[in-house]
Amino acid sequence: MEIIKNVKGTHDIYGEENNAYEMVENLMKSVAELYAYHGVRPPVLESNSVFVRGVGSSSDIVRKEMYTFKDHGDRDITLRPEFTAGIMRMVVQNKLYATNELPLKLYYLGPVFRYERPQLGRYRQFNQFGVECIGHASYMQDVDVIAMAYTILTSLGLDGVTIKINTLGDDESRNNYREALKSYFAKHIRNMCEDCKTRFELNPLRILDCKVPEDRPYIDNAPVINDYLSESSKERFSKVLNALETLQIPYEIDSSLVRGLDYYSETVFEFHYKSKKGIDYGAVGAGGHYGKLMSELGGPDYPGVGFSFGIERVVSVLKDDELLENIKDELDAYVMPLGEESNLYAEEIAVFLRNSGGYRVDVCADNCKMGAMFKRASTKGAKYALIVGETEVNEQTVVIKDLQTQEQNKVKVEELVTKFDELFNSSKEEE
Ligand code: ATP
Ligand code: MG
């Protein structure tokens, strides 16, 4: 029978790659905890209007990338293409903003869905980790969020991350800039791609986000936002840049950076990393400040700032630069029962070592030959083999064999955890 394959644009994650995802996600979560953030889990399914109103109808996401369908109750449902709008829906609906503890500091992790052309670094189902800091307009929140993202990337071992940063200014700055872009692109739009023609009608700012190489010269010569910024937006941006300098966080101003989502205002940024192989997977993460998102979704007018990492792209650059090599997937011990009569005892020992000692232990469950068990222990990278036969069951003891030195010791079962603690402490000291 013909085998069934995965859906185009999705990918299976297993084996060593899964370990890499776990490591990256755990590190991201633990840095977010250090920065005083709390986890949230909005649903994958949202009403279509959350994204139409939240992400904006001129964004590429809403125009052509969403998985939207009618459910059996005739509702327009969308598989989330990003988290921010859904989180804002959650915050408004549950009045999470009604607290003295503003800003709310929230982090998230999970799959998102976009109907895009699958290619390097681009999937239709991929994973994002990100944060939202909601409730204060202070430029310092932008700085804190950028500092966190930078800490995550450097803690993963990525040296030489480029932070591209720009400001989109306040509403007034953006309106003036939009007009300037409109009259500039009016002269060139007939030579540009079909997508840009639509963007020109809907929101000429979006044109700056175009990735078609033939359109680049027109975009490179377009007016820059800096000339249209209000005094207060200029001042806000320079404070952000100053703070980044003080914190020794490197950045590059990129005046064509506008980001693809309609809700951004003031500071926007992207994180780029060129792996040693020189492969460009696109930005590993991006984010910015938003002003009107919460009120678009029926809540009070609280601003926020956030970023989102694409886990797939982060794992790809780590893999290229061999920064995943130090992830250990080894066993502390492999328990080997020498016959049926010692199976239950072997299982007891494994459970005891895991639960009371916190050791990573596997146990042989199919009574294979001694040689085969040693082979398995070595494939699994076990440090110790724990051998138990009839004698050990009767004596309530365990034979510990160091699989590197081949040294053997017999200990009483009640001393097993203490013995393991000693062995692992002394091997740590040797390192
Ligand atoms: P791009 O310009 O590459 O399309 P984007 O601006 O659409 O990215 P965001 O909406 O800011 O991306 O999402 C945050 C991060 O999610 C991106 O920086 C990227 O790392 C990742 N990402 C976006 N789209 C995809 C995709 N289709 N497949 C894998 N990762 C993605
Ligand atoms: Mg995109």
GROMACS .gro file of N, CA and C and ligand atoms in nm, residues 65 114 116 122, ligand 2:
model
   13
   65GLU      N    1  -0.177   3.455   0.355
   65GLU     CA    2  -0.106   3.345   0.420
   65GLU      C    3  -0.189   3.268   0.522
  114ARG      N    4   0.123   2.937   0.831
  114ARG     CA    5   0.115   3.039   0.726
  114ARG      C    6   0.124   2.969   0.591
  116GLU      N    7   0.263   2.978   0.287
  116GLU     CA    8   0.368   3.044   0.210
  116GLU      C    9   0.432   2.940   0.120
  122ARG      N   10   1.161   2.840   0.548
  122ARG     CA   11   1.021   2.882   0.536
  122ARG      C   12   0.929   2.760   0.528
  433MG      MG   13   0.654   3.656   0.625
   0.00000   0.00000   0.00000
